[in-house]
Amino acid sequence: MAGYLVDDQRKVTTHRLIQMKAEGKKIAMLTSYDYTTASITDGAGIDVILVGDSASNVMAGNWTTLPITLDQMIYHAKAVVRGVKRALVICDMPFGTYQVNETEAVSNAIRIMKETHCDALKLEGGVEILPAVKKILDAGIPICGHLGLTPQAINKFGTYSVRAKEEAEAQKLISDAHALEDAGCFAIVLEKIPAKLAERVSKELTIPIIGIGAGAGCDGQVLVIADMLGMTKGFSPKFLRRYADLNTIMTDAIGHYIEDVKEGDFPNENEQY
Ligand code: KIV
């Protein structure tokens, strides 16, 4: 199986991701928020691990990504980095840490890099956040952009439906993507936009475009790990492919354990001192 438990153990870099695009090699990215999951994901051969602010939903049960704090993202990213040998680790800058002004943005970015030892940061938005993007890049910190459905702006959108279906929004997305590339971003995530638009952006830009709900024309794909492993129930967008049903597997295993404890079957003689 291509890319699964890879032989090439060299650390993935931003430079290598750009090379992968040039060579027509697809990039596989997944989220992780903790040491154990990150070490399994890395060991399986993933190219990029995103410590997404979706930790707010997946790990803390919040309705949106807005409540997660800088300290909480740093906690998650530190744990992930400890579990990773090969993958490039990107950490999301959480809502409110880069929108106020460039000085605050760069000092928060530096804090994440110093405390977590992650490889790069991801910020949501286009020209509106360009001054902050430039300042962070000037400090030598690699940035992955994020356009289309940007969950930190969910209260402005008012819906999680597909973005940039209309011409004006599509045009803005294209010029935002070029602006991020020109500023020096090494990649861009495109979330929940029409496949044709994502394909056009992927063809026009030389940096990798990583899609989530953005079709097969992107240079790579990202999914939230809890969704693709089938841990989450009741979240079934069209773009999500489930590779396992861990919810059922875990529920069965836990049910079995409860039964064994209640019946006095666990621990047995070999499981005690
Ligand atoms: O936070 C996250 O998990 C993300 C992905 C959906 C791209 O930003």
Short mmCIF file of C-alpha atoms and ligand atoms in Angstrom, two decimals:
data_model
loop_
_atom_site.label_atom_id
_atom_site.label_comp_id
_atom_site.label_asym_id
_atom_site.label_seq_id
_atom_site.Cartn_x
_atom_site.Cartn_y
_atom_site.Cartn_z
CA MET A 1 0.00 0.00 0.00
CA ALA A 2 1.62 3.29 -1.11
CA GLY A 3 2.71 5.53 1.73
CA TYR A 4 1.56 3.15 4.48
CA LEU A 5 4.29 2.54 7.09
CA VAL A 6 6.76 4.33 4.78
CA ASP A 7 10.40 3.29 4.32
CA ASP A 8 11.56 6.90 4.00
CA GLN A 9 11.98 7.97 7.62
CA ARG A 10 13.36 11.46 6.87
CA LYS A 11 11.54 14.27 8.68
CA VAL A 12 8.95 15.93 6.44
CA THR A 13 9.68 19.62 5.87
CA THR A 14 7.75 22.48 4.27
CA HIS A 15 10.31 22.38 1.43
CA ARG A 16 9.58 18.69 0.85
CA LEU A 17 5.83 19.32 0.67
CA ILE A 18 6.39 21.90 -2.09
CA GLN A 19 8.65 19.36 -3.87
CA MET A 20 5.93 16.70 -3.53
CA LYS A 21 3.49 18.97 -5.33
CA ALA A 22 6.04 19.67 -8.08
CA GLU A 23 6.53 15.89 -8.50
CA GLY A 24 2.77 15.25 -8.57
CA LYS A 25 2.85 13.29 -5.26
CA LYS A 26 -0.29 13.68 -3.13
CA ILE A 27 0.02 14.84 0.47
CA ALA A 28 -1.87 13.04 3.29
CA MET A 29 -2.71 15.06 6.40
CA LEU A 30 -4.76 14.23 9.53
CA THR A 31 -5.43 15.99 12.80
CA SER A 32 -4.17 14.74 16.18
CA TYR A 33 -4.47 16.32 19.60
CA ASP A 34 -2.63 13.92 21.92
CA TYR A 35 0.61 11.92 22.24
CA THR A 36 -0.82 8.42 21.70
CA THR A 37 -2.89 9.23 18.61
CA ALA A 38 -0.05 11.30 17.13
CA SER A 39 2.46 8.47 17.54
CA ILE A 40 0.11 5.97 15.83
CA THR A 41 -0.66 8.46 13.03
CA ASP A 42 3.02 9.26 12.51
CA GLY A 43 3.99 5.59 12.65
CA ALA A 44 1.46 4.80 9.92
CA GLY A 45 3.32 7.19 7.62
CA ILE A 46 1.20 10.34 7.49
CA ASP A 47 2.96 13.33 5.85
CA VAL A 48 1.46 16.11 7.99
CA ILE A 49 -0.22 16.19 11.41
CA LEU A 50 -2.44 19.17 12.15
CA VAL A 51 -3.03 20.08 15.77
CA GLY A 52 -6.31 21.64 14.73
CA ASP A 53 -8.40 23.98 16.81
CA SER A 54 -11.07 21.35 16.09
CA ALA A 55 -9.67 20.08 19.43
CA SER A 56 -12.25 22.50 20.80
CA ASN A 57 -15.03 20.28 19.36
CA VAL A 58 -13.38 16.86 19.44
CA MET A 59 -11.53 16.98 22.77
CA ALA A 60 -13.57 19.50 24.76
CA GLY A 61 -17.08 19.03 23.36
CA ASN A 62 -17.57 22.68 22.39
CA TRP A 63 -20.05 23.55 19.64
CA THR A 64 -17.47 25.71 17.78
CA THR A 65 -13.69 26.20 17.59
CA LEU A 66 -13.92 29.68 19.13
CA PRO A 67 -13.53 28.89 22.85
CA ILE A 68 -10.17 27.06 22.70
CA THR A 69 -7.36 29.14 24.23
CA LEU A 70 -3.71 29.64 23.33
CA ASP A 71 -2.65 27.73 26.48
CA GLN A 72 -4.91 24.81 25.54
CA MET A 73 -3.56 24.68 21.95
CA ILE A 74 -0.02 24.75 23.35
CA TYR A 75 -0.88 21.84 25.68
CA HIS A 76 -2.22 19.75 22.76
CA ALA A 77 0.64 20.65 20.39
CA LYS A 78 3.33 19.78 22.97
CA ALA A 79 1.79 16.33 23.49
CA VAL A 80 1.55 15.73 19.72
CA VAL A 81 5.15 16.81 19.03
CA ARG A 82 6.39 14.34 21.70
CA GLY A 83 4.74 11.51 19.73
CA VAL A 84 6.00 12.44 16.26
CA LYS A 85 9.29 11.51 14.59
CA ARG A 86 8.63 11.99 10.88
CA ALA A 87 5.52 14.03 10.04
CA LEU A 88 5.48 17.82 9.73
CA VAL A 89 3.48 19.16 12.69
CA ILE A 90 1.30 22.24 12.11
CA CYS A 91 -0.48 23.96 15.00
CA ASP A 92 -3.57 26.13 14.53
CA MET A 93 -3.42 29.65 15.96
CA PRO A 94 -6.69 29.85 17.90
CA PHE A 95 -9.39 32.49 17.44
CA GLY A 96 -8.41 35.88 18.85
CA THR A 97 -4.65 35.32 18.91
CA TYR A 98 -3.77 36.90 15.54
CA GLN A 99 -6.68 39.19 14.61
CA VAL A 100 -6.07 42.11 17.01
CA ASN A 101 -2.78 43.43 15.59
CA GLU A 102 0.47 42.18 14.01
CA THR A 103 2.54 42.66 17.17
CA GLU A 104 0.22 40.51 19.26
CA ALA A 105 0.02 37.96 16.42
CA VAL A 106 3.78 37.57 16.12
CA SER A 107 4.31 37.31 19.88
CA ASN A 108 1.62 34.60 20.15
CA ALA A 109 3.14 32.79 17.14
CA ILE A 110 6.60 32.89 18.72
CA ARG A 111 5.17 31.56 21.98
CA ILE A 112 3.61 28.54 20.21
CA MET A 113 6.86 27.76 18.35
CA LYS A 114 9.06 28.13 21.47
CA GLU A 115 6.86 26.13 23.83
CA THR A 116 5.60 23.35 21.53
CA HIS A 117 8.50 22.77 19.10
CA CYS A 118 5.96 22.31 16.29
CA ASP A 119 7.10 22.97 12.72
CA ALA A 120 4.58 25.51 11.40
CA LEU A 121 1.36 27.40 12.14
CA LYS A 122 -2.02 27.64 10.40
CA LEU A 123 -4.12 30.84 10.31
CA GLU A 124 -7.60 31.31 8.87
CA GLY A 125 -8.34 34.15 6.44
CA GLY A 126 -7.13 36.07 3.40
CA VAL A 127 -6.12 39.70 2.80
CA GLU A 128 -7.73 40.78 6.10
CA ILE A 129 -4.97 38.99 8.05
CA LEU A 130 -2.13 39.60 5.57
CA PRO A 131 -0.22 42.07 7.81
CA ALA A 132 -0.15 39.46 10.61
CA VAL A 133 0.83 36.71 8.15
CA LYS A 134 3.74 38.81 6.83
CA LYS A 135 4.97 39.71 10.31
CA ILE A 136 4.94 36.05 11.43
CA LEU A 137 6.69 34.94 8.23
CA ASP A 138 9.28 37.71 8.78
CA ALA A 139 10.02 36.12 12.16
CA GLY A 140 10.97 32.94 10.29
CA ILE A 141 7.82 30.98 11.14
CA PRO A 142 6.25 28.94 8.29
CA ILE A 143 2.53 29.50 7.71
CA CYS A 144 -0.19 27.38 6.15
CA GLY A 145 -3.20 29.46 5.10
CA HIS A 146 -6.85 28.37 5.42
CA LEU A 147 -9.59 29.65 3.09
CA GLY A 148 -13.16 28.75 2.15
CA LEU A 149 -15.16 27.59 5.17
CA THR A 150 -13.13 29.06 8.01
CA PRO A 151 -14.75 27.74 11.21
CA GLN A 152 -13.44 30.61 13.38
CA ALA A 153 -15.79 32.87 11.34
CA ILE A 154 -18.82 30.61 11.74
CA ASN A 155 -20.80 33.29 13.56
CA LYS A 156 -20.33 35.61 10.58
CA PHE A 157 -21.26 32.90 8.02
CA GLY A 158 -24.16 31.63 10.15
CA THR A 159 -23.96 28.21 8.45
CA TYR A 160 -21.49 25.37 7.79
CA SER A 161 -22.68 25.04 4.16
CA VAL A 162 -20.40 25.08 1.09
CA ARG A 163 -18.55 28.41 0.57
CA ALA A 164 -17.61 30.33 -2.60
CA LYS A 165 -20.42 29.00 -4.77
CA GLU A 166 -21.11 32.55 -5.99
CA GLU A 167 -18.73 34.27 -8.44
CA ALA A 168 -17.79 37.19 -6.15
CA GLU A 169 -16.78 34.95 -3.23
CA ALA A 170 -14.95 32.58 -5.60
CA GLN A 171 -12.97 35.51 -7.08
CA LYS A 172 -12.06 36.75 -3.61
CA LEU A 173 -10.89 33.26 -2.62
CA ILE A 174 -8.66 33.06 -5.72
CA SER A 175 -7.07 36.46 -5.04
CA ASP A 176 -6.66 35.61 -1.31
CA ALA A 177 -4.89 32.37 -2.25
CA HIS A 178 -2.48 34.26 -4.54
CA ALA A 179 -1.87 36.88 -1.84
CA LEU A 180 -1.00 34.16 0.70
CA GLU A 181 1.35 32.45 -1.76
CA ASP A 182 3.00 35.77 -2.69
CA ALA A 183 3.48 36.58 1.00
CA GLY A 184 5.40 33.31 1.44
CA CYS A 185 2.95 30.76 2.88
CA PHE A 186 4.09 27.17 2.20
CA ALA A 187 0.60 25.64 1.80
CA ILE A 188 -3.10 26.48 1.99
CA VAL A 189 -6.03 24.44 3.33
CA LEU A 190 -9.23 24.89 1.31
CA GLU A 191 -12.32 23.83 3.24
CA LYS A 192 -15.74 22.97 1.81
CA ILE A 193 -15.71 24.76 -1.55
CA PRO A 194 -16.70 23.54 -5.05
CA ALA A 195 -14.24 20.98 -6.45
CA LYS A 196 -13.76 22.95 -9.71
CA LEU A 197 -12.71 26.07 -7.80
CA ALA A 198 -10.25 24.12 -5.61
CA GLU A 199 -8.80 22.46 -8.72
CA ARG A 200 -8.32 25.86 -10.38
CA VAL A 201 -6.52 27.25 -7.30
CA SER A 202 -4.33 24.10 -7.08
CA LYS A 203 -3.33 24.53 -10.74
CA GLU A 204 -2.62 28.28 -10.46
CA LEU A 205 -0.47 28.06 -7.31
CA THR A 206 2.92 26.37 -6.87
CA ILE A 207 2.43 25.77 -3.12
CA PRO A 208 0.40 22.68 -2.08
CA ILE A 209 -3.36 23.02 -1.69
CA ILE A 210 -4.75 20.65 0.95
CA GLY A 211 -8.49 20.08 0.66
CA ILE A 212 -11.21 19.10 3.10
CA GLY A 213 -14.50 18.83 1.25
CA ALA A 214 -12.79 20.49 -1.73
CA GLY A 215 -12.59 17.59 -4.16
CA ALA A 216 -9.94 15.44 -5.82
CA GLY A 217 -8.15 18.23 -7.71
CA CYS A 218 -6.25 19.36 -4.59
CA ASP A 219 -2.60 18.43 -3.97
CA GLY A 220 -3.49 16.69 -0.72
CA GLN A 221 -6.32 15.92 1.68
CA VAL A 222 -6.96 16.49 5.38
CA LEU A 223 -9.60 14.99 7.67
CA VAL A 224 -10.34 15.23 11.38
CA ILE A 225 -9.04 11.93 12.79
CA ALA A 226 -12.01 11.28 15.10
CA ASP A 227 -14.35 11.58 12.10
CA MET A 228 -12.41 9.34 9.69
CA LEU A 229 -11.96 6.69 12.39
CA GLY A 230 -15.69 6.71 13.08
CA MET A 231 -15.39 7.82 16.71
CA THR A 232 -17.83 10.69 16.24
CA LYS A 233 -21.48 9.90 15.60
CA GLY A 234 -24.07 12.11 13.96
CA PHE A 235 -21.55 14.06 11.83
CA SER A 236 -21.83 12.80 8.25
CA PRO A 237 -20.97 15.49 5.69
CA LYS A 238 -20.78 14.29 2.07
CA PHE A 239 -16.97 14.70 1.99
CA LEU A 240 -16.30 12.42 4.97
CA ARG A 241 -15.09 8.86 4.30
CA ARG A 242 -15.07 6.66 7.41
CA TYR A 243 -12.15 4.21 7.46
CA ALA A 244 -13.22 2.45 10.67
CA ASP A 245 -16.11 2.26 13.10
CA LEU A 246 -14.17 2.87 16.31
CA ASN A 247 -17.31 4.05 18.08
CA THR A 248 -18.80 0.54 17.80
CA ILE A 249 -15.46 -1.19 18.49
CA MET A 250 -14.89 0.91 21.64
CA THR A 251 -18.47 0.57 22.86
CA ASP A 252 -18.29 -3.25 22.45
CA ALA A 253 -14.92 -3.48 24.22
CA ILE A 254 -16.06 -1.28 27.11
CA GLY A 255 -19.32 -3.23 27.39
CA HIS A 256 -17.35 -6.49 27.49
CA TYR A 257 -15.07 -5.11 30.25
CA ILE A 258 -18.07 -3.96 32.32
CA GLU A 259 -19.61 -7.44 31.99
CA ASP A 260 -16.35 -9.15 33.04
CA VAL A 261 -15.95 -6.89 36.11
CA LYS A 262 -19.58 -7.33 37.18
CA GLU A 263 -19.39 -11.11 36.78
CA GLY A 264 -16.09 -11.35 38.67
CA ASP A 265 -14.36 -12.68 35.55
CA PHE A 266 -11.76 -9.88 35.50
CA PRO A 267 -9.08 -10.07 36.76
CA ASN A 268 -8.38 -13.80 36.55
CA GLU A 269 -5.51 -15.66 38.31
CA ASN A 270 -2.97 -14.69 35.63
CA GLU A 271 -3.91 -11.03 35.87
CA GLN A 272 -3.03 -10.52 39.53
CA TYR A 273 0.10 -10.52 41.77
O1 KIV B 1 -9.05 22.50 13.04
C1 KIV B 1 -9.06 21.66 12.12
O2 KIV B 1 -9.20 20.45 12.32
C2 KIV B 1 -8.92 22.16 10.76
C3 KIV B 1 -9.15 21.17 9.65
C4 KIV B 1 -10.60 20.95 9.49
C5 KIV B 1 -8.52 21.59 8.39
O3 KIV B 1 -8.64 23.29 10.55
#
